[in-house]
Every structure is written in structure tokens, then in C-alpha cells.
CSV table of C-alpha atoms in Angstrom, one decimal:
chain,number,residue,atom,x,y,z
F,1,MET,CA,40.4,-23.9,39.4
F,2,LEU,CA,39.0,-21.8,36.6
F,3,SER,CA,40.5,-22.8,33.2
F,4,VAL,CA,40.8,-20.0,30.7
F,5,ILE,CA,41.9,-20.0,27.1
F,6,LEU,CA,43.1,-16.7,25.7
F,7,ILE,CA,42.5,-15.8,22.1
F,8,GLY,CA,44.5,-12.8,20.7
F,9,ALA,CA,47.7,-11.1,21.7
F,10,GLY,CA,47.1,-7.4,21.8
F,11,ASN,CA,47.4,-5.1,24.8
F,12,VAL,CA,44.3,-6.3,26.6
F,13,ALA,CA,45.3,-10.0,26.0
F,14,SER,CA,48.9,-9.4,27.3
F,15,HIS,CA,47.7,-7.6,30.4
F,16,LEU,CA,45.1,-10.3,31.1
F,17,PHE,CA,47.7,-13.0,30.6
F,18,ASN,CA,50.1,-11.4,33.1
F,19,ALA,CA,47.3,-10.8,35.6
F,20,ILE,CA,45.8,-14.3,35.4
F,21,LYS,CA,49.2,-15.9,35.5
F,22,LYS,CA,49.8,-14.5,39.0
F,23,SER,CA,46.6,-15.9,40.4
F,24,GLU,CA,46.2,-19.2,42.2
F,25,SER,CA,42.5,-19.9,41.4
F,26,ALA,CA,42.5,-19.4,37.7
F,27,SER,CA,44.9,-20.6,35.0
F,28,ILE,CA,45.5,-19.9,31.4
F,29,ILE,CA,45.7,-23.4,29.9
F,30,GLN,CA,46.3,-22.3,26.3
F,31,TRP,CA,47.0,-19.1,24.4
F,32,TYR,CA,46.0,-18.8,20.7
F,33,ASN,CA,47.1,-16.2,18.3
F,34,ARG,CA,46.8,-16.0,14.5
F,35,SER,CA,50.5,-15.4,14.2
F,36,ILE,CA,52.5,-17.6,16.6
F,37,GLY,CA,55.5,-15.2,16.5
F,38,THR,CA,53.8,-12.7,18.8
F,39,ILE,CA,53.3,-15.3,21.6
F,40,ASN,CA,56.4,-17.3,21.0
F,41,PRO,CA,58.2,-15.6,23.9
F,42,PHE,CA,55.7,-17.1,26.3
F,43,GLN,CA,56.0,-20.8,25.2
F,44,ASN,CA,57.7,-21.7,28.4
F,45,ASP,CA,54.9,-20.2,30.5
F,46,VAL,CA,51.9,-21.5,28.7
F,47,GLU,CA,50.9,-23.8,25.8
F,48,ILE,CA,50.7,-21.7,22.7
F,49,THR,CA,49.0,-22.4,19.3
F,50,ASP,CA,48.1,-20.7,16.1
F,51,ASP,CA,45.7,-23.6,15.1
F,52,LEU,CA,42.1,-23.2,16.0
F,53,SER,CA,41.4,-26.9,15.7
F,54,ALA,CA,44.0,-27.5,18.5
F,55,LEU,CA,42.0,-25.5,21.0
F,56,LYS,CA,41.3,-27.5,24.2
F,57,GLU,CA,38.3,-27.5,26.4
F,58,ALA,CA,38.1,-24.7,29.0
F,59,ASP,CA,35.6,-23.0,31.4
F,60,LEU,CA,36.0,-19.7,29.5
F,61,TYR,CA,37.4,-18.5,26.2
F,62,ILE,CA,38.4,-14.9,26.2
F,63,MET,CA,38.5,-13.3,22.8
F,64,ALA,CA,40.7,-10.2,23.2
F,65,VAL,CA,40.9,-9.4,19.5
F,66,SER,CA,40.1,-6.4,17.3
F,67,ASP,CA,36.5,-5.4,17.1
F,68,ASP,CA,36.3,-6.2,13.4
F,69,SER,CA,37.4,-9.8,13.8
F,70,ILE,CA,35.1,-10.8,16.7
F,71,ALA,CA,32.1,-12.0,14.6
F,72,GLU,CA,34.2,-14.0,12.1
F,73,LEU,CA,36.6,-15.5,14.6
F,74,SER,CA,33.8,-16.6,17.0
F,75,ASN,CA,32.2,-18.3,14.1
F,76,ALA,CA,35.4,-20.1,13.2
F,77,LEU,CA,35.9,-21.6,16.6
F,78,PRO,CA,35.5,-25.3,16.1
F,79,PHE,CA,33.2,-26.0,19.0
F,80,SER,CA,29.8,-24.9,20.4
F,81,ASN,CA,27.9,-24.5,23.6
F,82,ARG,CA,31.0,-23.3,25.5
F,83,LEU,CA,31.4,-19.9,27.3
F,84,VAL,CA,33.0,-17.4,25.0
F,85,ALA,CA,33.5,-13.8,26.0
F,86,HIS,CA,34.8,-10.9,24.0
F,87,THR,CA,36.5,-7.9,25.6
F,88,SER,CA,35.4,-5.0,23.5
F,89,GLY,CA,33.7,-1.9,24.7
F,90,SER,CA,31.7,-1.3,21.6
F,91,VAL,CA,30.8,-4.6,20.0
F,92,SER,CA,27.4,-6.1,20.8
F,93,ILE,CA,27.2,-9.4,22.6
F,94,HIS,CA,25.1,-10.6,19.6
F,95,GLN,CA,28.1,-10.3,17.3
F,96,LEU,CA,29.4,-13.5,18.9
F,97,ASP,CA,28.3,-16.6,17.0
F,98,LYS,CA,25.1,-17.9,18.6
F,99,LYS,CA,26.5,-21.5,18.8
F,100,HIS,CA,28.4,-20.3,21.9
F,101,LYS,CA,27.3,-19.3,25.4
F,102,ARG,CA,27.9,-15.7,24.7
F,103,ALA,CA,29.4,-13.2,27.2
F,104,VAL,CA,31.4,-9.9,27.5
F,105,PHE,CA,34.3,-9.3,29.8
F,106,TYR,CA,35.2,-5.6,29.2
F,107,PRO,CA,38.0,-4.1,31.3
F,108,LEU,CA,37.5,-0.3,31.2
F,109,GLN,CA,41.0,1.0,31.4
F,110,THR,CA,43.7,2.4,29.1
F,111,PHE,CA,46.3,-0.2,28.4
F,112,THR,CA,49.6,0.8,27.2
F,113,LYS,CA,52.0,-1.8,25.9
F,114,GLY,CA,54.9,-2.2,28.3
F,115,ALA,CA,53.3,-0.1,31.1
F,116,ALA,CA,52.4,-2.1,34.1
F,117,ILE,CA,48.9,-1.9,35.3
F,118,ASP,CA,47.4,-2.7,38.7
F,119,PHE,CA,44.5,-4.9,37.6
F,120,SER,CA,42.7,-4.5,40.9
F,121,GLU,CA,42.1,-0.9,39.9
F,122,VAL,CA,40.4,-2.0,36.7
F,123,PRO,CA,36.6,-2.1,36.6
F,124,ILE,CA,35.3,-5.0,34.7
F,125,CYS,CA,32.0,-4.7,32.8
F,126,ILE,CA,30.3,-8.1,32.6
F,127,GLU,CA,27.5,-9.1,30.4
F,128,CYS,CA,26.1,-12.6,29.5
F,129,LEU,CA,22.9,-13.9,27.9
F,130,GLU,CA,22.3,-16.8,30.2
F,131,LYS,CA,22.2,-16.0,33.9
F,132,GLU,CA,23.9,-19.3,34.9
F,133,ASN,CA,27.2,-18.1,33.2
F,134,LEU,CA,27.4,-15.0,35.2
F,135,GLN,CA,29.2,-16.8,38.0
F,136,VAL,CA,32.2,-17.8,35.9
F,137,LEU,CA,32.7,-14.2,34.8
F,138,LYS,CA,32.3,-12.9,38.3
F,139,SER,CA,34.8,-15.5,39.5
F,140,LEU,CA,37.4,-14.4,37.0
F,141,ALA,CA,36.9,-10.7,38.0
F,142,GLU,CA,37.3,-11.7,41.7
F,143,VAL,CA,40.4,-13.7,40.9
F,144,LEU,CA,41.9,-10.6,39.4
F,145,GLY,CA,40.8,-8.5,42.4
F,146,CYS,CA,38.7,-6.3,40.2
F,147,LYS,CA,35.5,-4.5,40.9
F,148,PHE,CA,32.8,-5.8,38.5
F,149,TYR,CA,29.6,-4.3,37.2
F,150,LYS,CA,26.7,-6.0,35.3
F,151,ILE,CA,26.4,-3.8,32.2
F,152,ASN,CA,24.3,-4.4,29.2
F,153,THR,CA,25.4,-3.8,25.6
F,154,GLU,CA,23.8,-0.3,25.3
F,155,GLN,CA,25.4,0.8,28.6
F,156,ARG,CA,28.7,-0.6,27.6
F,157,GLN,CA,28.7,1.3,24.4
F,158,THR,CA,27.8,4.4,26.3
F,159,LEU,CA,30.7,3.8,28.7
F,160,HIS,CA,33.0,3.3,25.7
F,161,LEU,CA,31.8,6.7,24.4
F,162,SER,CA,32.2,8.3,27.8
F,163,ALA,CA,35.7,6.9,28.1
F,164,VAL,CA,36.7,8.8,24.9
F,165,TYR,CA,35.7,12.1,26.7
F,166,VAL,CA,37.6,11.3,30.0
F,167,ASN,CA,40.6,9.7,28.3
F,168,ASN,CA,41.3,10.7,24.7
F,169,PHE,CA,39.8,14.1,24.9
F,170,VAL,CA,41.2,14.9,28.3
F,171,ASN,CA,44.6,13.8,27.1
F,172,GLN,CA,44.3,16.1,24.1
F,173,LEU,CA,43.7,19.0,26.5
F,174,TYR,CA,46.9,18.0,28.3
F,175,ARG,CA,48.5,18.1,24.8
F,176,ILE,CA,47.2,21.6,24.1
F,177,ALA,CA,48.4,22.9,27.4
F,178,HIS,CA,51.8,21.3,26.7
F,179,GLU,CA,52.0,23.1,23.3
F,180,ILE,CA,50.9,26.4,24.9
F,181,SER,CA,53.4,26.2,27.7
F,182,ASP,CA,56.2,24.9,25.5
F,183,ALA,CA,55.8,28.0,23.3
F,184,LYS,CA,56.9,30.1,26.2
F,185,SER,CA,59.6,27.8,27.4
F,186,ILE,CA,57.7,26.7,30.5
F,187,ASN,CA,58.5,23.4,32.1
F,188,PHE,CA,55.4,21.1,31.7
F,189,ASP,CA,56.2,19.5,35.0
F,190,ILE,CA,54.7,22.6,36.7
F,191,LEU,CA,51.3,21.5,35.5
F,192,LYS,CA,51.5,17.9,36.5
F,193,PRO,CA,50.4,18.2,40.1
F,194,LEU,CA,47.3,20.2,38.9
F,195,ILE,CA,46.5,17.4,36.4
F,196,MET,CA,46.7,14.8,39.2
F,197,GLU,CA,44.6,16.9,41.6
F,198,THR,CA,41.9,17.6,39.1
F,199,ALA,CA,41.5,13.9,38.5
F,200,ARG,CA,41.7,13.1,42.2
F,201,LYS,CA,39.0,15.6,43.1
F,202,VAL,CA,36.3,13.9,41.1
F,203,GLN,CA,37.0,10.6,42.9
F,204,ASP,CA,35.2,12.0,45.9
F,205,MET,CA,32.9,14.7,44.5
F,206,SER,CA,30.9,15.2,41.4
F,207,PRO,CA,32.6,17.0,38.5
F,208,TYR,CA,29.7,19.6,38.8
F,209,MET,CA,30.7,20.3,42.4
F,210,ALA,CA,34.5,20.3,41.6
F,211,GLN,CA,34.3,23.0,39.0
F,212,THR,CA,36.1,26.3,39.5
F,213,GLY,CA,37.6,29.0,37.3
F,214,PRO,CA,36.7,31.9,35.1
F,215,ALA,CA,34.0,30.2,33.0
F,216,LYS,CA,32.1,29.0,36.0
F,217,ARG,CA,32.4,32.5,37.6
F,218,ASN,CA,31.6,34.1,34.2
F,219,ASP,CA,34.7,36.2,34.8
F,220,LYS,CA,34.5,38.1,31.4
F,221,LYS,CA,37.7,40.0,32.0
F,222,THR,CA,39.9,36.9,32.4
F,223,ILE,CA,38.1,35.0,29.6
F,224,LYS,CA,38.8,38.0,27.3
F,225,ARG,CA,42.4,38.2,28.3
F,226,HIS,CA,42.9,34.5,27.8
F,227,LEU,CA,41.4,34.6,24.3
F,228,LYS,CA,43.8,37.4,23.4
F,229,GLN,CA,46.7,35.3,24.7
F,230,ILE,CA,45.9,32.2,22.6
F,231,GLU,CA,47.8,32.2,19.4
F,232,SER,CA,46.3,29.2,17.6
F,233,GLU,CA,42.8,29.6,16.1
F,234,GLU,CA,42.1,25.9,16.9
F,235,HIS,CA,43.0,26.3,20.6
F,236,LYS,CA,40.9,29.4,20.7
F,237,ALA,CA,37.8,27.6,19.3
F,238,ILE,CA,38.3,24.9,21.9
F,239,TYR,CA,38.6,27.5,24.6
F,240,GLN,CA,35.4,29.1,23.5
F,241,MET,CA,33.4,25.9,23.1
F,242,LEU,CA,34.4,24.5,26.5
F,243,THR,CA,33.9,27.9,28.2
F,244,ASN,CA,30.4,28.1,26.8
F,245,SER,CA,29.7,24.5,27.9
F,246,ILE,CA,30.8,25.3,31.5
F,247,LYS,CA,28.7,28.5,31.5
F,248,LYS,CA,25.7,26.5,30.4
F,249,THR,CA,26.2,23.8,33.0
F,250,HIS,CA,26.5,26.4,35.8
F,251,GLY,CA,23.7,28.6,34.7
F,252,GLN,CA,25.7,31.5,33.2
F,253,ARG,CA,25.1,32.8,29.8
G,1,MET,CA,62.8,32.6,61.4
G,2,LEU,CA,61.0,34.0,58.4
G,3,SER,CA,58.2,36.4,59.5
G,4,VAL,CA,55.2,36.6,57.2
G,5,ILE,CA,52.1,38.7,57.3
G,6,LEU,CA,49.1,37.3,55.5
G,7,ILE,CA,46.7,39.7,53.7
G,8,GLY,CA,43.3,38.3,52.6
G,9,ALA,CA,41.3,35.3,53.7
G,10,GLY,CA,40.2,33.4,50.6
G,11,ASN,CA,41.1,29.8,49.7
G,12,VAL,CA,44.8,30.5,48.9
G,13,ALA,CA,45.2,32.5,52.1
G,14,SER,CA,43.6,29.8,54.3
G,15,HIS,CA,45.7,27.1,52.8
G,16,LEU,CA,48.9,29.1,53.1
G,17,PHE,CA,48.0,29.9,56.7
G,18,ASN,CA,47.6,26.2,57.6
G,19,ALA,CA,50.8,25.2,55.8
G,20,ILE,CA,53.0,27.9,57.2
G,21,LYS,CA,51.6,27.4,60.7
G,22,LYS,CA,52.9,23.8,60.7
G,23,SER,CA,56.5,25.0,59.8
G,24,GLU,CA,59.2,25.7,62.3
G,25,SER,CA,61.3,28.1,60.2
G,26,ALA,CA,58.6,30.5,59.2
G,27,SER,CA,55.8,32.1,61.2
G,28,ILE,CA,52.7,34.1,60.4
G,29,ILE,CA,53.0,37.0,62.8
G,30,GLN,CA,49.7,38.7,61.7
G,31,TRP,CA,46.7,38.1,59.5
G,32,TYR,CA,44.9,41.0,58.0
G,33,ASN,CA,41.4,40.8,56.4
G,34,ARG,CA,39.1,43.6,55.3
G,35,SER,CA,36.2,41.9,57.3
G,36,ILE,CA,37.5,40.6,60.6
G,37,GLY,CA,34.6,38.1,60.9
G,38,THR,CA,36.2,35.8,58.4
G,39,ILE,CA,39.4,35.4,60.5
G,40,ASN,CA,37.9,35.7,63.9
G,41,PRO,CA,38.0,31.9,64.4
G,42,PHE,CA,41.8,32.1,64.2
G,43,GLN,CA,42.4,34.7,66.9
G,44,ASN,CA,43.8,32.2,69.3
G,45,ASP,CA,46.4,31.1,66.7
G,46,VAL,CA,47.6,34.4,65.3
G,47,GLU,CA,47.2,38.1,65.8
G,48,ILE,CA,44.4,39.2,63.5
G,49,THR,CA,43.4,42.7,62.3
G,50,ASP,CA,41.2,44.6,59.9
G,51,ASP,CA,43.2,47.8,60.3
G,52,LEU,CA,45.9,48.4,57.7
G,53,SER,CA,47.6,51.0,59.9
G,54,ALA,CA,48.1,48.3,62.5
G,55,LEU,CA,50.3,46.2,60.3
G,56,LYS,CA,53.6,45.2,61.8
G,57,GLU,CA,57.0,44.9,60.2
G,58,ALA,CA,57.7,41.5,58.5
G,59,ASP,CA,60.1,39.9,56.1
G,60,LEU,CA,57.3,39.2,53.6
G,61,TYR,CA,53.7,40.4,53.1
G,62,ILE,CA,51.6,37.9,51.1
G,63,MET,CA,48.6,39.5,49.4
G,64,ALA,CA,46.3,36.5,48.7
G,65,VAL,CA,43.4,38.7,47.6
G,66,SER,CA,41.2,38.9,44.5
G,67,ASP,CA,43.0,40.0,41.2
G,68,ASP,CA,41.0,43.2,41.1
G,69,SER,CA,42.0,44.5,44.5
G,70,ILE,CA,45.8,43.9,44.2
G,71,ALA,CA,46.7,47.3,42.7
G,72,GLU,CA,44.5,49.4,45.1
G,73,LEU,CA,45.3,47.4,48.2
G,74,SER,CA,49.0,47.4,47.6
G,75,ASN,CA,48.8,51.1,47.2
G,76,ALA,CA,46.9,51.5,50.5
G,77,LEU,CA,49.5,49.6,52.5
G,78,PRO,CA,50.9,52.3,54.8
G,79,PHE,CA,54.6,51.5,54.4
G,80,SER,CA,57.2,51.3,51.6
G,81,ASN,CA,60.4,49.5,50.6
G,82,ARG,CA,59.2,46.1,52.1
G,83,LEU,CA,58.8,42.9,50.3
G,84,VAL,CA,55.2,42.4,49.1
G,85,ALA,CA,54.1,39.4,47.0
G,86,HIS,CA,50.8,38.8,45.4
G,87,THR,CA,49.6,35.2,44.7
G,88,SER,CA,47.7,35.6,41.4
G,89,GLY,CA,48.3,33.7,38.3
G,90,SER,CA,47.3,36.4,35.9
G,91,VAL,CA,48.1,39.8,37.5
G,92,SER,CA,51.3,41.5,36.4
G,93,ILE,CA,54.0,42.1,39.0
G,94,HIS,CA,53.8,45.7,38.0
G,95,GLN,CA,50.3,46.0,39.3
G,96,LEU,CA,51.8,46.1,42.8
G,97,ASP,CA,52.5,49.7,43.9
G,98,LYS,CA,56.1,50.5,43.1
G,99,LYS,CA,56.8,51.9,46.5
G,100,HIS,CA,57.2,48.2,47.5
G,101,LYS,CA,59.8,45.6,46.8
G,102,ARG,CA,57.5,43.7,44.5
G,103,ALA,CA,57.2,40.0,44.1
G,104,VAL,CA,54.9,37.1,43.1
G,105,PHE,CA,54.4,33.9,45.0
G,106,TYR,CA,51.9,31.9,42.8
G,107,PRO,CA,50.9,28.4,43.9
G,108,LEU,CA,49.7,26.5,40.8
G,109,GLN,CA,47.1,24.2,42.2
G,110,THR,CA,43.3,24.0,42.6
G,111,PHE,CA,42.3,24.9,46.1
G,112,THR,CA,38.9,23.9,47.4
G,113,LYS,CA,37.6,25.3,50.6
G,114,GLY,CA,37.7,22.6,53.3
G,115,ALA,CA,39.6,20.0,51.2
G,116,ALA,CA,43.0,19.4,52.6
G,117,ILE,CA,45.9,19.8,50.3
G,118,ASP,CA,49.5,18.5,50.5
G,119,PHE,CA,51.4,21.6,50.0
G,120,SER,CA,54.6,19.8,49.1
G,121,GLU,CA,52.8,18.8,45.9
G,122,VAL,CA,52.1,22.4,44.9
G,123,PRO,CA,54.6,24.0,42.5
G,124,ILE,CA,55.3,27.6,43.4
G,125,CYS,CA,55.9,30.1,40.6
G,126,ILE,CA,58.2,32.8,41.9
G,127,GLU,CA,58.9,36.2,40.4
G,128,CYS,CA,60.6,39.3,41.8
G,129,LEU,CA,62.0,42.5,40.4
G,130,GLU,CA,65.2,42.7,42.5
G,131,LYS,CA,67.3,39.6,42.5
G,132,GLU,CA,68.2,40.1,46.2
G,133,ASN,CA,64.6,39.3,47.2
G,134,LEU,CA,64.6,36.0,45.5
G,135,GLN,CA,66.1,34.2,48.6
G,136,VAL,CA,63.1,35.1,50.9
G,137,LEU,CA,60.6,33.7,48.4
G,138,LYS,CA,62.7,30.6,47.8
G,139,SER,CA,63.0,30.1,51.6
G,140,LEU,CA,59.3,30.2,52.0
G,141,ALA,CA,58.8,27.7,49.2
G,142,GLU,CA,61.3,25.4,50.9
G,143,VAL,CA,59.7,25.8,54.3
G,144,LEU,CA,56.5,24.6,52.7
G,145,GLY,CA,58.4,21.7,51.0
G,146,CYS,CA,57.3,22.9,47.6
G,147,LYS,CA,59.1,22.8,44.3
G,148,PHE,CA,59.6,26.3,43.0
G,149,TYR,CA,60.2,27.7,39.6
G,150,LYS,CA,61.4,31.2,38.5
G,151,ILE,CA,58.7,32.3,36.2
G,152,ASN,CA,58.2,35.8,34.6
G,153,THR,CA,54.9,37.5,34.3
G,154,GLU,CA,54.3,36.4,30.7
G,155,GLN,CA,55.1,32.8,31.5
G,156,ARG,CA,52.9,32.9,34.6
G,157,GLN,CA,49.9,34.2,32.6
G,158,THR,CA,50.5,31.4,30.1
G,159,LEU,CA,50.5,28.9,32.9
G,160,HIS,CA,47.3,30.4,34.2
G,161,LEU,CA,45.8,29.9,30.7
G,162,SER,CA,47.2,26.3,30.4
G,163,ALA,CA,45.7,25.5,33.8
G,164,VAL,CA,42.3,26.4,32.5
G,165,TYR,CA,42.7,23.6,29.9
G,166,VAL,CA,44.1,20.9,32.2
G,167,ASN,CA,41.8,21.8,35.1
G,168,ASN,CA,38.5,23.6,34.2
G,169,PHE,CA,38.1,22.2,30.7
G,170,VAL,CA,39.2,18.7,31.7
G,171,ASN,CA,36.7,18.8,34.6
G,172,GLN,CA,34.0,19.8,32.1
G,173,LEU,CA,34.8,16.7,30.0
G,174,TYR,CA,34.4,14.7,33.2
G,175,ARG,CA,31.0,16.4,33.7
G,176,ILE,CA,29.9,15.6,30.2
G,177,ALA,CA,30.9,11.9,30.7
G,178,HIS,CA,28.9,12.0,33.9
G,179,GLU,CA,25.8,13.3,32.1
G,180,ILE,CA,26.2,10.8,29.2
G,181,SER,CA,26.6,7.8,31.6
G,182,ASP,CA,23.9,9.0,34.0
G,183,ALA,CA,21.4,9.1,31.1
G,184,LYS,CA,21.8,5.3,30.8
G,185,SER,CA,21.9,4.6,34.6
G,186,ILE,CA,25.6,3.8,34.6
G,187,ASN,CA,27.5,4.2,37.8
G,188,PHE,CA,30.0,7.0,37.3
G,189,ASP,CA,32.4,5.1,39.6
G,190,ILE,CA,33.2,2.8,36.7
G,191,LEU,CA,35.0,5.7,34.9
G,192,LYS,CA,37.0,6.9,37.9
G,193,PRO,CA,40.0,4.6,37.6
G,194,LEU,CA,40.3,5.5,33.9
G,195,ILE,CA,40.3,9.2,34.9
G,196,MET,CA,43.1,8.6,37.4
G,197,GLU,CA,45.1,6.5,35.0
G,198,THR,CA,44.8,9.1,32.2
G,199,ALA,CA,46.2,11.8,34.6
G,200,ARG,CA,48.9,9.4,35.9
G,201,LYS,CA,50.1,8.4,32.4
G,202,VAL,CA,51.2,12.0,31.5
G,203,GLN,CA,53.3,12.2,34.7
G,204,ASP,CA,55.9,10.0,33.0
G,205,MET,CA,55.3,10.4,29.3
G,206,SER,CA,54.2,13.3,27.0
G,207,PRO,CA,50.5,13.7,26.3
G,208,TYR,CA,51.5,13.1,22.6
G,209,MET,CA,52.9,9.7,23.4
G,210,ALA,CA,50.1,8.8,25.8
G,211,GLN,CA,47.3,9.3,23.2
G,212,THR,CA,45.2,6.3,22.1
G,213,GLY,CA,41.7,5.8,20.8
G,214,PRO,CA,39.6,6.1,17.7
G,215,ALA,CA,40.6,9.7,16.7
G,216,LYS,CA,44.3,8.9,16.8
G,217,ARG,CA,43.7,5.8,14.8
G,218,ASN,CA,41.3,7.6,12.5
G,219,ASP,CA,38.9,4.8,13.1
G,220,LYS,CA,36.0,6.3,11.1
G,221,LYS,CA,33.6,3.5,11.9
G,222,THR,CA,33.8,4.0,15.7
G,223,ILE,CA,33.7,7.8,15.4
G,224,LYS,CA,30.6,7.6,13.2
G,225,ARG,CA,28.9,5.3,15.7
G,226,HIS,CA,29.8,7.5,18.6
G,227,LEU,CA,28.4,10.6,16.9
G,228,LYS,CA,25.2,8.6,16.3
G,229,GLN,CA,25.0,7.7,20.0
G,230,ILE,CA,25.4,11.2,21.3
G,231,GLU,CA,22.1,12.8,22.1
G,232,SER,CA,23.1,16.4,22.9
G,233,GLU,CA,24.1,18.7,20.0
G,234,GLU,CA,26.5,20.4,22.3
G,235,HIS,CA,28.3,17.2,23.3
G,236,LYS,CA,28.4,16.2,19.6
G,237,ALA,CA,30.1,19.5,18.7
G,238,ILE,CA,32.7,19.0,21.4
G,239,TYR,CA,33.3,15.4,20.2
G,240,GLN,CA,33.9,16.6,16.7
G,241,MET,CA,36.1,19.5,17.6
G,242,LEU,CA,38.4,17.4,19.9
G,243,THR,CA,38.4,14.5,17.5
G,244,ASN,CA,39.6,16.8,14.7
G,245,SER,CA,42.2,18.3,17.1
G,246,ILE,CA,43.6,14.8,17.9
G,247,LYS,CA,43.6,13.9,14.2
G,248,LYS,CA,45.5,17.0,13.4
G,249,THR,CA,48.0,16.4,16.2
G,250,HIS,CA,48.6,12.9,15.0
G,251,GLY,CA,48.8,13.6,11.3
G,252,GLN,CA,45.4,12.2,10.3
G,253,ARG,CA,43.0,14.2,8.3
């Protein structure tokens, strides 16, 4: 049985808590948070504490805390030579205090408070400094039913950046389409199947192969008409920039 | 039994052919294409022709042809006062020759040659000039198991524009993430669940509510680090423009 102590109580921590709780081969033996109030509701499910000096011994400490507090908090942990992993996409493994066996356990997914997530669909990016600790991290990923990938800090930071494009930026394009269609009293529901299909398509083929539309065809007439239709200068600038980007990718000019 | 004659043999036509063929309450009684070679493989399933003067009588003629040929071809049809619908997202209903009962039957989805599509997931945007013809269009949508929406030409053109944002532009962001991660030998598969979840999230909540990430939080440190990481000037410009767009949407400056 893999024993885990959870540190922090944000979105990632809560989702990890729920996922590990369901498993039979790992258990959360303690949950620490700076303010006990946040984890009070869980006191019947797990031992909770807001006192670092009360932390027990465990196979793995998962620090699911804000990027800025990783260095300081890892230094404040009153023990050494135990396996401590942070869950950040952008913080170097070396920000963890070197008295620990340092590791990263980064779930690449968008976690929304309250929204259930199927953890088996979450890829875990694993990094550790000493090879012998890899197995513990792999075991936890397996316990959660996740696919895992050995990823170094530079790669993880690149993934974190890529995720901004495919998540935050993509979502902003959804938002713009929502604004544009709302302005003409169009039900946004009409666009939802297309949104799903566009995401589904690149599960099996490269985004390069999946591309269609006026920019790829360099259909000047349609592009011109679209630009005339767009009322907001901001939306127009985004249309032009991404159209040029597609043209460049597909050898149009 | 609703009788349909299909005109054209592109992606939309082929998908419509396959979908209608499966139904029991509509039937394609003839398939016309300018070059017979394209539809030759279907000659055992349906009557085919490349001769406009051989067109039979039907409840509905669906012109699934390129935008540019709609006006001319609808004029060349050697009959009048029958129901003729085009399938374009951007062409006005008035481009159809006025000798016909004019209509639009626009399936808002991305069709890829060869890739199967569940037609019941395709929203159909319906328009017609005379109210009494609405029922035929609705019936066909129902036969296909589709949701349908009454949409006028201006709304349809706005949907077509919105679709470029949520499909072509979104796909280009996938492509950029692919390039960025490829450059560091990262398996693009890691990003695929995030891509799906980002699309899934806006099925139940507005893109505004679904937004997360550094731009929304105005996390200057992360944004600065990302910009430093990005090697291509083009990717950097897109990062900046979409970050500013998110900030503006969420009241950051």
C-alpha cells in the first residue's frame, strides 16, 4: 500500500484526493493545509492538519500548492531525505529544497472546482532526480489509471506553454465566436458539435492534416467578406493574424 | 416518402448521400454530377447522371456544390417552381435563381473525406423564402436525426464566420502547440486529453465561465516567462494578441 500525504487544498489537490481515495492500492494518510478551514469538511475521511511539525512519515508527499510557495514550503518541511513531489507545470524540480528526494507529478489537465474529472484520462508528467524514486511515482499514476510520461523540466515547461495555446487561447476563440453569434441572436448551441468535432479530429490525425477552410485554400473572396462582416477591430486583428498563420503553415502567401 | 435529388459530389454531398441512403422515410432518387466519373462507383445504389436535362421530378433538389457555381447552376436547371436548396454557409438564398422555390439546408459541421460522421450530431440551419416549404426541409432534417434551426441569411453568414474561429483558428492553435512541443521532442498525445476537455467544458458552461490560466489571472510572471520561452516571432505575436484579448474579456489590463 502506497502511503501519500497531500499538502495544499486547491483544485489539483482536491481532485487528487478524490481520485486516490477511491483506489485500493494507495491511501492518503494525512492532508495538510495552511488554513484548516478549507479541509475541515474532510476530517471524517482523512486525518487533517495545519501543523507542519505534525506531518507523519509517508512514501510520497505531494505538494499541490501555488507555484510561488513551492520553494519556501518545501524548505519548511521538518524532515529530509523523503520523496517530495510538486505538481506544477512550470516550476523547476530544483526549486524543491535539496534536503528532499525531489520529484514532479504534473497532471496535464484543466481542473475546474466542482466539475468531476475522469482521472484515467489525465496524462501525468513525471520527473525525478534519482532513478530509484521513479517507481513510486509510476505506481501512483498506475493506481489512478493514468497514462504517464517521463518528462524533464524543460519539456514540462514547454508543455505548460503549449497547454496555454490549446486550452486558454482556444477557449478565448470559443468566447469570440460566442460574442459574434450572440450579436446576431444566434444560439451558441449550434456551434457546439463543431467545437467537439474539431477537437476529436486531432485525436487521430495531425492538426496539419485536419486543417480546412478559407485560409488554407487561400480563398480571398471569403476572407475579404469575413473581414467586412467583423465589427470589432480586435476580432478582426485576430482573424487576420491566424489566417496569415494558417496560410504560412500551408504554403500560401 | 420524401424524394430527393442530389446535385454535386463533394464532401457534403457524399455525406448526405450516405446519411439519406440509410433512412426509410427519404430516398435519393437521382444523383447528378458534372463529371460522371466521380459518382460512377455509386451506380448500383442510385440512378446517376451528368445530364441536367435528364433530371427527374422530386420533392427537393439539394445543390451541394461550390459557392461560386450555385447561381449559374441553379439557373441552368431546366425546370421551375420546384424546391431547390443549396448547402452553403455563406451564399445568400437570393443567389438561387428566382424561378425556383428557394431554400437553404446548411449542415454546420466539418466534413472530412473518408471520415465517418454521425449525422445526428450535425445541426442543420434551415432557411426558405416561402413558409409552406419549411416542412419539407424540417422533414429531411428529422429523417437524418439532426437538430435543426431556422436561420436567416445574415445569421448563417455570421455562423460561417464564427465557425472559422472555433474550427480553423482553433485547429491552427493545435498546430502551433504541435510545433512547439515537437521542437522539444514531446509526444503530442500528452496534450490530446486537454484538447478534448477544453472542448467538452463549453458544452455545459459558457466560454467566459470556462476560462482559466495566466492571462485571466493576469499572472505577469508566467506570461513573461512564456514569452521568453517562445522561439518563433509569429507564435509570440499570437501569444500576445490572445493574452490581451483574454485580459480585456476578464477586465484585466
